[in-house]
């Protein structure tokens, strides 16, 4: 897979290299880890751990950097639609709204969040293979900017919804380009055997069909081949294929004015450089740039992933046979990526450590599963109980994938913005864990009778 230890050729980057590669992280004079202008230890003291911390300035800077790369490549008509599923917190979405980004949503819930955060409906696109009639009706009623349709069946559903609402709906057809994104199998979406999009050979027929349905305005195509893509070659291949399809559709007399290029640009979880945005924008310009299209991008991970950390405290360290374990108060229910995708995350002390030699240690959470392992054989200095560590690059696919497994309350979250910070999610209360649960009367009465 793309983001595992083999990337580092067996030599993992150390804490200093990881921090040096992340301009939003630094050490203060006392050795404490800072995110932008705020000491992470001070947030941990106030909020407790585990706790997510995101950098608003970092996200804004990344968004600006992406826009600059697109502009520099001459792609003036490129619009960024943040993929909400990477991090759907209202504060993050409000930041995106204020920065003028649109949104890419994949559920009625995400649509609701984006609207609630102030992203105008006209700047929202709705993707996903299983939008229900109710989802589509909600989107159409809200005045959604574009629906990315993934099947012939969905076209018929959308047409019925558009007619019932008396509205014309802009849509693009998501095609499956049968390109290997060379990423983890669980996040590859553009191969012929994946569930996403319309099969390449059916695309022209489906586009023609869409043009015949009442209430629908086919505007163009969409493609999204996967996530955490570290090489530009799969993008070049996919966008090149889409450009051919645009030409063929136009030659058959269809209007094609937009291409939604999806997301998927990867980030380095180690200390390397990651794919260059200039290179990525160059690929867009080379393949789709001269077709006079409005281009759309749906980045998620690239915008927010590096901007967040998960703070955790050491509960204890223990030796079991040959192995040394560092047990944290964060677990797979908070950050599931290591357990789910074998993902590698940098883990660094967030406070000054002694100069003792580093030793390899397995870093684990308290959940009753062996999969609850953040890292194996990671070199760390000796860390005693309560020592604070930061798990890096948790801004995307972190908190959004959290669960309350093992009845562990959802972690707190804070947003840093330069020198200030605010709590954006208090820690979930224990009693909240069962606040949606009801015990049927016959059970509670029986318990009462038996007492
Ligand atoms: C997940 C997803 C994205 C965002 O992917 P990233 O890898 O986070 O950039 C964009 N578009 C669609 C359709 C998606 O499903």
PDB file of C-alpha atoms in Angstrom, residues 209-442:
ATOM      1  CA  UNK A 209     -30.043   9.044 -22.222  1.00  0.00           C
ATOM      2  CA  UNK A 210     -29.659  11.815 -19.605  1.00  0.00           C
ATOM      3  CA  UNK A 211     -30.248  14.422 -22.299  1.00  0.00           C
ATOM      4  CA  UNK A 212     -33.644  12.865 -23.072  1.00  0.00           C
ATOM      5  CA  UNK A 213     -34.970  12.945 -19.494  1.00  0.00           C
ATOM      6  CA  UNK A 214     -37.214  15.785 -18.300  1.00  0.00           C
ATOM      7  CA  UNK A 215     -35.888  18.083 -15.606  1.00  0.00           C
ATOM      8  CA  UNK A 216     -32.253  17.190 -16.217  1.00  0.00           C
ATOM      9  CA  UNK A 217     -29.464  19.338 -17.651  1.00  0.00           C
ATOM     10  CA  UNK A 218     -26.373  17.215 -18.311  1.00  0.00           C
ATOM     11  CA  UNK A 219     -23.409  19.577 -18.057  1.00  0.00           C
ATOM     12  CA  UNK A 220     -20.448  17.280 -18.247  1.00  0.00           C
ATOM     13  CA  UNK A 221     -18.477  14.499 -16.596  1.00  0.00           C
ATOM     14  CA  UNK A 222     -17.012  13.619 -13.229  1.00  0.00           C
ATOM     15  CA  UNK A 223     -14.216  11.284 -12.304  1.00  0.00           C
ATOM     16  CA  UNK A 224     -12.717  10.337  -8.930  1.00  0.00           C
ATOM     17  CA  UNK A 225     -10.259   7.473  -8.946  1.00  0.00           C
ATOM     18  CA  UNK A 226      -9.403   7.094  -5.279  1.00  0.00           C
ATOM     19  CA  UNK A 227      -7.760   8.645  -2.269  1.00  0.00           C
ATOM     20  CA  UNK A 228      -4.201   9.131  -0.976  1.00  0.00           C
ATOM     21  CA  UNK A 229      -2.807   9.030  -4.514  1.00  0.00           C
ATOM     22  CA  UNK A 230       0.907   9.811  -4.419  1.00  0.00           C
ATOM     23  CA  UNK A 231       1.810   9.595  -8.102  1.00  0.00           C
ATOM     24  CA  UNK A 232       0.597  11.904 -10.857  1.00  0.00           C
ATOM     25  CA  UNK A 233       0.509   9.142 -13.469  1.00  0.00           C
ATOM     26  CA  UNK A 234      -2.963   7.780 -12.567  1.00  0.00           C
ATOM     27  CA  UNK A 235      -4.402  11.320 -12.690  1.00  0.00           C
ATOM     28  CA  UNK A 236      -2.832  11.890 -16.099  1.00  0.00           C
ATOM     29  CA  UNK A 237      -4.266   8.648 -17.383  1.00  0.00           C
ATOM     30  CA  UNK A 238      -7.770   9.272 -16.006  1.00  0.00           C
ATOM     31  CA  UNK A 239      -8.004  12.919 -17.095  1.00  0.00           C
ATOM     32  CA  UNK A 240      -6.625  12.037 -20.519  1.00  0.00           C
ATOM     33  CA  UNK A 241      -9.344   9.438 -20.961  1.00  0.00           C
ATOM     34  CA  UNK A 242     -11.989  11.919 -19.804  1.00  0.00           C
ATOM     35  CA  UNK A 243     -10.699  14.525 -22.271  1.00  0.00           C
ATOM     36  CA  UNK A 244     -11.158  11.979 -25.099  1.00  0.00           C
ATOM     37  CA  UNK A 245     -14.688  11.315 -23.929  1.00  0.00           C
ATOM     38  CA  UNK A 246     -15.465  15.057 -23.817  1.00  0.00           C
ATOM     39  CA  UNK A 247     -14.350  15.342 -27.465  1.00  0.00           C
ATOM     40  CA  UNK A 248     -16.420  12.327 -28.520  1.00  0.00           C
ATOM     41  CA  UNK A 249     -19.534  13.616 -26.741  1.00  0.00           C
ATOM     42  CA  UNK A 250     -19.137  17.038 -28.326  1.00  0.00           C
ATOM     43  CA  UNK A 251     -18.649  15.435 -31.726  1.00  0.00           C
ATOM     44  CA  UNK A 252     -22.024  13.699 -31.204  1.00  0.00           C
ATOM     45  CA  UNK A 253     -23.625  17.076 -30.580  1.00  0.00           C
ATOM     46  CA  UNK A 254     -23.765  17.073 -26.780  1.00  0.00           C
ATOM     47  CA  UNK A 255     -23.069  20.109 -24.648  1.00  0.00           C
ATOM     48  CA  UNK A 256     -20.154  19.398 -22.308  1.00  0.00           C
ATOM     49  CA  UNK A 257     -19.096  22.450 -20.315  1.00  0.00           C
ATOM     50  CA  UNK A 258     -17.770  21.016 -17.047  1.00  0.00           C
ATOM     51  CA  UNK A 259     -15.485  18.324 -15.808  1.00  0.00           C
ATOM     52  CA  UNK A 260     -15.391  17.509 -12.113  1.00  0.00           C
ATOM     53  CA  UNK A 261     -11.913  16.059 -11.572  1.00  0.00           C
ATOM     54  CA  UNK A 262     -12.613  14.609  -8.118  1.00  0.00           C
ATOM     55  CA  UNK A 263     -10.152  14.553  -5.243  1.00  0.00           C
ATOM     56  CA  UNK A 264      -7.593  12.044  -4.125  1.00  0.00           C
ATOM     57  CA  UNK A 265      -4.334  14.003  -4.026  1.00  0.00           C
ATOM     58  CA  UNK A 266      -2.250  12.307  -1.374  1.00  0.00           C
ATOM     59  CA  UNK A 267      -0.195  13.757   1.451  1.00  0.00           C
ATOM     60  CA  UNK A 268       3.132  12.553   2.817  1.00  0.00           C
ATOM     61  CA  UNK A 269       2.555  10.934   6.217  1.00  0.00           C
ATOM     62  CA  UNK A 270       6.331  10.727   6.604  1.00  0.00           C
ATOM     63  CA  UNK A 271       8.895  13.464   6.008  1.00  0.00           C
ATOM     64  CA  UNK A 272       8.964  13.313   2.189  1.00  0.00           C
ATOM     65  CA  UNK A 273       7.546  15.843  -0.226  1.00  0.00           C
ATOM     66  CA  UNK A 274       4.333  14.247  -1.570  1.00  0.00           C
ATOM     67  CA  UNK A 275       2.934  14.973  -5.011  1.00  0.00           C
ATOM     68  CA  UNK A 276       3.614  18.497  -6.236  1.00  0.00           C
ATOM     69  CA  UNK A 277       0.613  20.740  -6.720  1.00  0.00           C
ATOM     70  CA  UNK A 278       2.356  22.454  -9.593  1.00  0.00           C
ATOM     71  CA  UNK A 279       2.769  19.054 -11.207  1.00  0.00           C
ATOM     72  CA  UNK A 280      -0.859  18.167 -10.542  1.00  0.00           C
ATOM     73  CA  UNK A 281      -2.098  21.471 -12.010  1.00  0.00           C
ATOM     74  CA  UNK A 282       0.192  20.854 -14.980  1.00  0.00           C
ATOM     75  CA  UNK A 283      -1.473  17.471 -15.564  1.00  0.00           C
ATOM     76  CA  UNK A 284      -4.879  19.158 -15.516  1.00  0.00           C
ATOM     77  CA  UNK A 285      -3.701  21.824 -17.946  1.00  0.00           C
ATOM     78  CA  UNK A 286      -2.112  19.252 -20.289  1.00  0.00           C
ATOM     79  CA  UNK A 287      -5.129  16.956 -20.421  1.00  0.00           C
ATOM     80  CA  UNK A 288      -8.201  19.153 -20.003  1.00  0.00           C
ATOM     81  CA  UNK A 289      -6.842  22.688 -20.214  1.00  0.00           C
ATOM     82  CA  UNK A 290      -7.596  23.470 -23.854  1.00  0.00           C
ATOM     83  CA  UNK A 291     -11.206  22.276 -23.916  1.00  0.00           C
ATOM     84  CA  UNK A 292     -12.749  25.499 -22.586  1.00  0.00           C
ATOM     85  CA  UNK A 293     -14.239  23.676 -19.608  1.00  0.00           C
ATOM     86  CA  UNK A 294     -15.174  24.764 -16.123  1.00  0.00           C
ATOM     87  CA  UNK A 295     -13.022  22.455 -14.035  1.00  0.00           C
ATOM     88  CA  UNK A 296     -13.953  21.396 -10.536  1.00  0.00           C
ATOM     89  CA  UNK A 297     -11.792  19.760  -7.899  1.00  0.00           C
ATOM     90  CA  UNK A 298     -12.913  17.890  -4.796  1.00  0.00           C
ATOM     91  CA  UNK A 299      -9.888  17.713  -2.504  1.00  0.00           C
ATOM     92  CA  UNK A 300     -10.436  16.497   1.041  1.00  0.00           C
ATOM     93  CA  UNK A 301      -7.371  14.951   2.614  1.00  0.00           C
ATOM     94  CA  UNK A 302      -4.886  17.333   0.978  1.00  0.00           C
ATOM     95  CA  UNK A 303      -6.581  20.428   2.426  1.00  0.00           C
ATOM     96  CA  UNK A 304      -7.136  19.300   5.997  1.00  0.00           C
ATOM     97  CA  UNK A 305      -5.119  16.129   6.688  1.00  0.00           C
ATOM     98  CA  UNK A 306      -1.789  17.695   7.663  1.00  0.00           C
ATOM     99  CA  UNK A 307      -3.528  20.492   9.588  1.00  0.00           C
ATOM    100  CA  UNK A 308      -4.731  18.291  12.459  1.00  0.00           C
ATOM    101  CA  UNK A 309      -3.201  16.271  15.270  1.00  0.00           C
ATOM    102  CA  UNK A 310      -4.643  13.883  17.797  1.00  0.00           C
ATOM    103  CA  UNK A 311      -3.242  14.571  21.261  1.00  0.00           C
ATOM    104  CA  UNK A 312      -3.015  11.601  23.591  1.00  0.00           C
ATOM    105  CA  UNK A 313      -1.533  10.926  27.009  1.00  0.00           C
ATOM    106  CA  UNK A 314       0.511   7.932  28.010  1.00  0.00           C
ATOM    107  CA  UNK A 315      -1.414   5.702  30.411  1.00  0.00           C
ATOM    108  CA  UNK A 316       1.514   3.401  31.126  1.00  0.00           C
ATOM    109  CA  UNK A 317       4.311   1.546  29.465  1.00  0.00           C
ATOM    110  CA  UNK A 318       4.687  -2.186  29.908  1.00  0.00           C
ATOM    111  CA  UNK A 319       6.956  -4.971  28.837  1.00  0.00           C
ATOM    112  CA  UNK A 320       5.289  -8.210  27.684  1.00  0.00           C
ATOM    113  CA  UNK A 321       7.856 -10.869  26.907  1.00  0.00           C
ATOM    114  CA  UNK A 322      10.094  -9.399  24.242  1.00  0.00           C
ATOM    115  CA  UNK A 323       7.891  -6.429  23.357  1.00  0.00           C
ATOM    116  CA  UNK A 324       7.620  -3.015  24.907  1.00  0.00           C
ATOM    117  CA  UNK A 325       4.227  -1.338  24.738  1.00  0.00           C
ATOM    118  CA  UNK A 326       3.286   2.278  25.234  1.00  0.00           C
ATOM    119  CA  UNK A 327      -0.423   2.373  26.083  1.00  0.00           C
ATOM    120  CA  UNK A 328      -2.160   5.659  25.201  1.00  0.00           C
ATOM    121  CA  UNK A 329      -5.538   7.018  26.241  1.00  0.00           C
ATOM    122  CA  UNK A 330      -6.430   7.374  22.523  1.00  0.00           C
ATOM    123  CA  UNK A 331      -7.499   4.302  20.605  1.00  0.00           C
ATOM    124  CA  UNK A 332      -8.704   2.916  17.302  1.00  0.00           C
ATOM    125  CA  UNK A 333     -12.186   4.255  18.065  1.00  0.00           C
ATOM    126  CA  UNK A 334     -10.684   7.768  17.858  1.00  0.00           C
ATOM    127  CA  UNK A 335      -8.345   7.276  14.882  1.00  0.00           C
ATOM    128  CA  UNK A 336      -9.068   4.107  12.933  1.00  0.00           C
ATOM    129  CA  UNK A 337      -6.701   4.623   9.982  1.00  0.00           C
ATOM    130  CA  UNK A 338      -3.856   2.457  11.311  1.00  0.00           C
ATOM    131  CA  UNK A 339      -6.274  -0.413  12.058  1.00  0.00           C
ATOM    132  CA  UNK A 340      -8.323   0.010   8.894  1.00  0.00           C
ATOM    133  CA  UNK A 341      -5.754   0.932   6.236  1.00  0.00           C
ATOM    134  CA  UNK A 342      -2.471  -0.097   7.930  1.00  0.00           C
ATOM    135  CA  UNK A 343      -1.751   3.624   7.788  1.00  0.00           C
ATOM    136  CA  UNK A 344       1.496   5.071   9.116  1.00  0.00           C
ATOM    137  CA  UNK A 345       1.157   8.195  11.268  1.00  0.00           C
ATOM    138  CA  UNK A 346       4.025  10.136  12.788  1.00  0.00           C
ATOM    139  CA  UNK A 347       3.844  10.074  16.604  1.00  0.00           C
ATOM    140  CA  UNK A 348       5.979  12.595  18.454  1.00  0.00           C
ATOM    141  CA  UNK A 349       6.377  13.742  22.051  1.00  0.00           C
ATOM    142  CA  UNK A 350       4.481  16.996  22.573  1.00  0.00           C
ATOM    143  CA  UNK A 351       6.558  18.095  25.556  1.00  0.00           C
ATOM    144  CA  UNK A 352      10.273  18.200  26.294  1.00  0.00           C
ATOM    145  CA  UNK A 353      11.821  14.758  26.796  1.00  0.00           C
ATOM    146  CA  UNK A 354      15.017  13.688  28.473  1.00  0.00           C
ATOM    147  CA  UNK A 355      18.016  13.034  26.300  1.00  0.00           C
ATOM    148  CA  UNK A 356      17.891   9.283  26.944  1.00  0.00           C
ATOM    149  CA  UNK A 357      18.473   6.990  23.961  1.00  0.00           C
ATOM    150  CA  UNK A 358      15.352   6.094  22.016  1.00  0.00           C
ATOM    151  CA  UNK A 359      14.001   2.554  22.085  1.00  0.00           C
ATOM    152  CA  UNK A 360      11.559   0.770  19.788  1.00  0.00           C
ATOM    153  CA  UNK A 361       8.091   0.484  21.241  1.00  0.00           C
ATOM    154  CA  UNK A 362       4.643  -0.600  20.071  1.00  0.00           C
ATOM    155  CA  UNK A 363       2.196   2.269  20.542  1.00  0.00           C
ATOM    156  CA  UNK A 364      -1.288   0.980  21.312  1.00  0.00           C
ATOM    157  CA  UNK A 365      -4.665   2.052  22.628  1.00  0.00           C
ATOM    158  CA  UNK A 366      -6.717   0.461  25.404  1.00  0.00           C
ATOM    159  CA  UNK A 367      -9.397  -1.109  23.183  1.00  0.00           C
ATOM    160  CA  UNK A 368      -9.798  -4.891  23.435  1.00  0.00           C
ATOM    161  CA  UNK A 369      -8.485  -5.675  19.941  1.00  0.00           C
ATOM    162  CA  UNK A 370      -4.959  -6.339  18.761  1.00  0.00           C
ATOM    163  CA  UNK A 371      -5.774  -4.111  15.791  1.00  0.00           C
ATOM    164  CA  UNK A 372      -5.807  -1.215  18.242  1.00  0.00           C
ATOM    165  CA  UNK A 373      -2.179  -0.482  17.400  1.00  0.00           C
ATOM    166  CA  UNK A 374      -1.025   2.943  16.198  1.00  0.00           C
ATOM    167  CA  UNK A 375       2.556   1.929  15.465  1.00  0.00           C
ATOM    168  CA  UNK A 376       4.963  -0.976  15.841  1.00  0.00           C
ATOM    169  CA  UNK A 377       8.622  -0.742  16.775  1.00  0.00           C
ATOM    170  CA  UNK A 378       8.524   3.037  16.794  1.00  0.00           C
ATOM    171  CA  UNK A 379      11.633   4.720  18.145  1.00  0.00           C
ATOM    172  CA  UNK A 380      10.674   6.982  21.039  1.00  0.00           C
ATOM    173  CA  UNK A 381      12.411   8.333  24.115  1.00  0.00           C
ATOM    174  CA  UNK A 382      11.228   6.920  27.451  1.00  0.00           C
ATOM    175  CA  UNK A 383       7.817   8.422  28.214  1.00  0.00           C
ATOM    176  CA  UNK A 384       6.266   8.137  31.660  1.00  0.00           C
ATOM    177  CA  UNK A 385       2.598   8.154  32.633  1.00  0.00           C
ATOM    178  CA  UNK A 386       0.771  11.349  31.574  1.00  0.00           C
ATOM    179  CA  UNK A 387       3.416  12.247  28.998  1.00  0.00           C
ATOM    180  CA  UNK A 388       1.734  13.975  26.063  1.00  0.00           C
ATOM    181  CA  UNK A 389       2.166  12.753  22.488  1.00  0.00           C
ATOM    182  CA  UNK A 390       0.821  14.078  19.197  1.00  0.00           C
ATOM    183  CA  UNK A 391      -0.310  11.719  16.466  1.00  0.00           C
ATOM    184  CA  UNK A 392       0.300  13.727  13.304  1.00  0.00           C
ATOM    185  CA  UNK A 393      -1.763  14.271  10.164  1.00  0.00           C
ATOM    186  CA  UNK A 394      -5.090  13.433  11.769  1.00  0.00           C
ATOM    187  CA  UNK A 395      -7.040  16.286  10.188  1.00  0.00           C
ATOM    188  CA  UNK A 396      -8.635  14.090   7.514  1.00  0.00           C
ATOM    189  CA  UNK A 397     -10.460  10.794   8.014  1.00  0.00           C
ATOM    190  CA  UNK A 398      -9.761  11.091  11.750  1.00  0.00           C
ATOM    191  CA  UNK A 399     -12.590  12.407  13.917  1.00  0.00           C
ATOM    192  CA  UNK A 400     -15.138  11.731  11.151  1.00  0.00           C
ATOM    193  CA  UNK A 401     -14.426   8.010  11.387  1.00  0.00           C
ATOM    194  CA  UNK A 402     -14.499   7.902  15.196  1.00  0.00           C
ATOM    195  CA  UNK A 403     -16.882   5.628  17.025  1.00  0.00           C
ATOM    196  CA  UNK A 404     -17.744   5.038  20.660  1.00  0.00           C
ATOM    197  CA  UNK A 405     -16.573   1.397  20.524  1.00  0.00           C
ATOM    198  CA  UNK A 406     -15.808   0.063  24.021  1.00  0.00           C
ATOM    199  CA  UNK A 407     -18.161   2.822  25.240  1.00  0.00           C
ATOM    200  CA  UNK A 408     -15.417   5.382  24.864  1.00  0.00           C
ATOM    201  CA  UNK A 409     -16.810   8.931  24.608  1.00  0.00           C
ATOM    202  CA  UNK A 410     -15.977  10.912  21.475  1.00  0.00           C
ATOM    203  CA  UNK A 411     -12.839  12.992  21.958  1.00  0.00           C
ATOM    204  CA  UNK A 412     -12.803  16.755  22.412  1.00  0.00           C
ATOM    205  CA  UNK A 413     -11.636  19.046  19.605  1.00  0.00           C
ATOM    206  CA  UNK A 414     -10.038  22.492  19.424  1.00  0.00           C
ATOM    207  CA  UNK A 415      -9.345  24.909  16.590  1.00  0.00           C
ATOM    208  CA  UNK A 416      -6.152  26.953  16.611  1.00  0.00           C
ATOM    209  CA  UNK A 417      -5.975  30.092  14.487  1.00  0.00           C
ATOM    210  CA  UNK A 418      -2.587  31.771  14.734  1.00  0.00           C
ATOM    211  CA  UNK A 419      -2.168  32.617  18.420  1.00  0.00           C
ATOM    212  CA  UNK A 420      -5.733  31.969  19.521  1.00  0.00           C
ATOM    213  CA  UNK A 421      -7.683  28.799  19.988  1.00  0.00           C
ATOM    214  CA  UNK A 422     -11.184  27.691  20.884  1.00  0.00           C
ATOM    215  CA  UNK A 423     -12.943  24.517  21.921  1.00  0.00           C
ATOM    216  CA  UNK A 424     -14.990  23.339  18.957  1.00  0.00           C
ATOM    217  CA  UNK A 425     -16.240  20.063  20.476  1.00  0.00           C
ATOM    218  CA  UNK A 426     -16.343  19.407  24.180  1.00  0.00           C
ATOM    219  CA  UNK A 427     -15.588  15.817  25.146  1.00  0.00           C
ATOM    220  CA  UNK A 428     -18.696  13.647  24.980  1.00  0.00           C
ATOM    221  CA  UNK A 429     -20.157  12.960  28.437  1.00  0.00           C
ATOM    222  CA  UNK A 430     -20.445   9.361  29.615  1.00  0.00           C
ATOM    223  CA  UNK A 431     -24.221   9.740  30.025  1.00  0.00           C
ATOM    224  CA  UNK A 432     -24.445  10.919  26.405  1.00  0.00           C
ATOM    225  CA  UNK A 433     -23.310   7.472  25.333  1.00  0.00           C
ATOM    226  CA  UNK A 434     -26.769   6.044  26.049  1.00  0.00           C
ATOM    227  CA  UNK A 435     -28.879   9.173  25.655  1.00  0.00           C
ATOM    228  CA  UNK A 436     -30.428   7.833  22.413  1.00  0.00           C
ATOM    229  CA  UNK A 437     -31.130   4.395  23.851  1.00  0.00           C
ATOM    230  CA  UNK A 438     -34.486   3.303  25.234  1.00  0.00           C
ATOM    231  CA  UNK A 439     -35.147   0.259  27.375  1.00  0.00           C
ATOM    232  CA  UNK A 440     -38.591  -1.233  26.550  1.00  0.00           C
ATOM    233  CA  UNK A 441     -41.033  -0.904  29.419  1.00  0.00           C
ATOM    234  CA  UNK A 442     -41.462  -4.658  29.768  1.00  0.00           C
TER     235      UNK A 442
END
